[in-house]
């Protein structure tokens, strides 16, 4: 039995509240249990220097945790004067994952920046961020579409992410902080609405894992991601209409 | 008439929601109209190097804005690698103001750090932060008191802050962003529950002000701060009992 | 009696020596007792990016202390790799105060940078800097005027600054370092030649202050600033002719 | 046919030259085709602060590329004043992978730092680094063992890494730079001598991949890693005797 | 007798291997005994901002040591976030020395950057770097000449460098690390093929030196540099033909 | 004829004013013509970590220029967040030169930091700094001696520095800024009172120089340094008594 009474293949309660920020072109507050992340999407009518003149857009992400999002307070990265390796790794992952379902050509010469700020952390902040950022991204694309209709809709498919891991020999879905700390194998999976993998990042620092264990973890992840995509569709409502997906 | 239909001497709607963070010893979400700040108080059983061996505690504050708290997205200070002058000025002000009502001797060798993170900005983020941080501080002190009762209660008085300014010749209370941008004189006032001044910071960069104007602004501020302290008391409920104040 | 035998309402000896730097367009060495600051004004025929294309000029300031300006040696900020909050707060204040008496439109698309470098510190370095920087600024404007006469003279009024504080219950003018360390209330005031306030920054971190005390401090400051402006006029000599002021 | 005439399931020429540095406790020059990395292992008889007092050792890694390791010259990270996200991600991966086969308890209170400096890059620098760093680590452990024999040998198993990817629909092993640039799916796999996974990092930024494709890639990686471990054993010679593995 | 059995006026074994990097326009691995440096020359068809519009080229250098180039491991400068004074001093010296024999006008609007990365250090890394970088520079100039023949050849003369010092009263040539540590006087000399001085940097921190001692050191340096230039010519082979020199 | 009417072998007017700072243990304002440097010596009763437990003291130096010390204003290094290579090179030189005449054993476990701040620059700021810093150092040693008499006096000899260079074929002494800019060969020499060399740093970036030219430059430097040491003795007065020197 898990410490929060879930079944091994059960997600935590997921809630997605849209339009929580009056300035941003898209915004959500997403919760996976006690993990809470504010995701905002900001649209700028220009692209970064390395993308100039290609007629394409860009989607990027930044990730941060409030100092007291965690059990003990963390020093702000702005005070240390640099981002930690963990932060950079996570925000590179979020951006890469989102771009996998965006048609940058169709987006046009615009940048959409997804800011994922963790208000409270209880495990799975990167998977929660990806899942929420996708919704904020869709809202921002809808916002652009109102004034500048797209010929080809720039979102190709749904996208969500969940963590899985092996705890005392049992594969489990959507680990909370206590579980994450005791898992010997830890994997983050990002999938599309059509059931393809975008990212598979499994690590067995404390105990290497077999091909069979890998299969079980991927099954669990697929099961969870389908439910997350259903929650995204509900949160998006009419804004989900133009997304092809499955 | 003000752009949000308020009278010149009228505050915006103020709401203070306590215990919004499951990890922090004290926490609030405070709103002055559309300005929203999460304030958390973190207690550590040690003091910074410069306070060691004095038998006294320390209270300090940090301030930050989420990138999309503002109308246009701001670059993160963690990315720029340093805090702006504005941020440092504000967090020094918040810390100094809070310490004015804390008996550091009575607090004992502990540090309480107040993190004020602006989720959405619409003017007055520093005054909102001080007013909210005071409540989070009180909750943290109550939290300590449960396990380590104080002989002398370390909070001496209530503390709140509001902005005032002169717009087209009229002194006004609690400026929102649009008003702040058009004010020729701008003043932030921090006062105690007993009606004394802790900070008076008035600036007339665009139009120097007379002694008479200064008096009118201080009257308005005092009027607003009394109401803010009433709101703090209500939010604190029983936790406000041990604060002497007036 | 004060530790340097002054009356409570008495300034320290003030001397302003002009043209102490052969390269700068304007320069002074200003002394408030043992506090000595070199202020240079540097003129550049361009404005910072955020001011471009507005047909207006810009006035800004930087502040620093030599490592051994103080009793114990301080680490250089260049070695720490960043400016302290105190330095940023002071240089923002100096720049803002000076701009309050400059007609940026009349100045034309130029930047004047005031560098205030504290050679020796004994309290009141920010007020000494503002008072000296104003004189250096006037000299630089005169320097420009020789080759490019102004249609409207860009200096609107005189500007000086002094500190005041309450020590053992007595309000006192122009605190030296020892006094500053023991003052419970500390206030810096910047005023124009016509007697209006540009900045009022009062802080009662160790003891909040009443409205009556505030009035007494402002009276003292006004008394001191009138004398400082007289010293500025004498230092400027003929260069003071074009300044309207009172 | 691949651009260097290899079969899809064929590694590049791999050479591992040991003891290339007279100062380091362990060192190798490893080449995967034109990718050349110097790996040195440095032993220090202390552990980092977060590991103190646990009676365990630590293994960590740093990664860097010489500026002209690549086709066009790259700016040094020391000049930019910070590590890129890519560098941090890679060096975190190398350290984590190596630790998975080290018994930190058995190692004792020592730190072994693996420096992986890419002298020339042609794709696969992170997998080359892991494969070479494992050999340098073994040499350093043997070096310690000469003067301080271990009761339990601290290396549990062999460890090597290879990249795989899908190019124009064909899964391929050990991508060089040209192949890496055109791969739609890219995966780095780290495995032990006993055939378990330590890291699986697959990304389909440009084209999500199916479960079937994932299986094919893992098969290829396993095939390549077995050959790399054979090359490691040959390079280590007698120094490989104490490693359990398989 | 020296610790490596050399005569006082004897160089260590010098080897210069050319074209060790497949990407760089010029490259060498140079060894002075156990000191090994990779020097690459990178050509860019542009000049830095301060050289723009002058119709001239630029030659600059960067220097670094791998962390374990030295007996004990050194922290990477990229991790400390800044270059040490020693590194900056050395790379400024290398660049300045190389420019003394380059006709920047004849080079045309190009930048050649010499990267000197010390793979293993045993004293004399800066003199080894200068001597090797000169060869890499010549190779890069030849590389340019193949596609863009020069009207005036941009290399004026040969250039090499060696260290000399006084150890227990005896002047010695080309100090290794152990000798360098015990030398009371230490001098680095850079000379041209025609026997003129480009840099003379002598320091007697532990024991000031007389004019006579200075003469003896310069004699030794001249003797060594002639041999180094002979080694450069041999390494360059046909590529040395266009260099005037002597 | 030189642009300031001096003979080739003539120093600029040199003035050394002692005790210009009321806080520092030793201080001077030194002028070589229009080059003005404030040198302060600060004594701390501890040594840096790398010197701990050796029973010896340490002498170090820092160098900086006020932003408007130069003809055009320079950006502060504190704003750029790091020291330039030039600054580091100069302050390393000053420290090394001063230590050459200090008996660190005799000094005891103390650090003396020499801060050389250039108030106005007109060429030769590093030689002026060394010459002035030596005097400030002597004053600080005398200051220590008053309360803690030394058994062995820690200053071994006098020390001064001057620049020399070749302009249009003529060797010249003590170059001002205009001369420095047009010199093809530039040399800084540091010598002791007993006529020995501590540092010889000659550079012929624009024109290599012969052995004969080197001799002429050293003669000129020796001639100038003897006069500078005479000026130091006069400035030190009675404080010069304990220095052995010549």
CSV table of C-alpha atoms in Angstrom, one decimal, chain A residues 17 57 61 64 76 80 87 95 109 145 147 157 161 166 206 208 210 229:
chain,number,residue,atom,x,y,z
A,17,UNK,CA,-7.3,25.6,-13.5
A,57,UNK,CA,8.8,30.2,-34.6
A,61,UNK,CA,10.6,27.0,-21.3
A,64,UNK,CA,12.0,27.5,-11.1
A,76,UNK,CA,17.2,31.3,-4.7
A,80,UNK,CA,23.7,32.2,-6.1
A,87,UNK,CA,17.1,23.5,-13.2
A,95,UNK,CA,11.1,23.0,-24.0
A,109,UNK,CA,8.1,34.1,-36.5
A,145,UNK,CA,-5.5,32.5,-33.5
A,147,UNK,CA,-6.4,37.9,-34.2
A,157,UNK,CA,-0.9,16.5,-31.0
A,161,UNK,CA,4.2,13.5,-18.9
A,166,UNK,CA,10.3,0.8,-8.9
A,206,UNK,CA,21.0,2.8,-7.1
A,208,UNK,CA,20.3,-1.1,-12.7
A,210,UNK,CA,16.2,-5.2,-16.6
A,229,UNK,CA,-4.5,13.9,-21.7
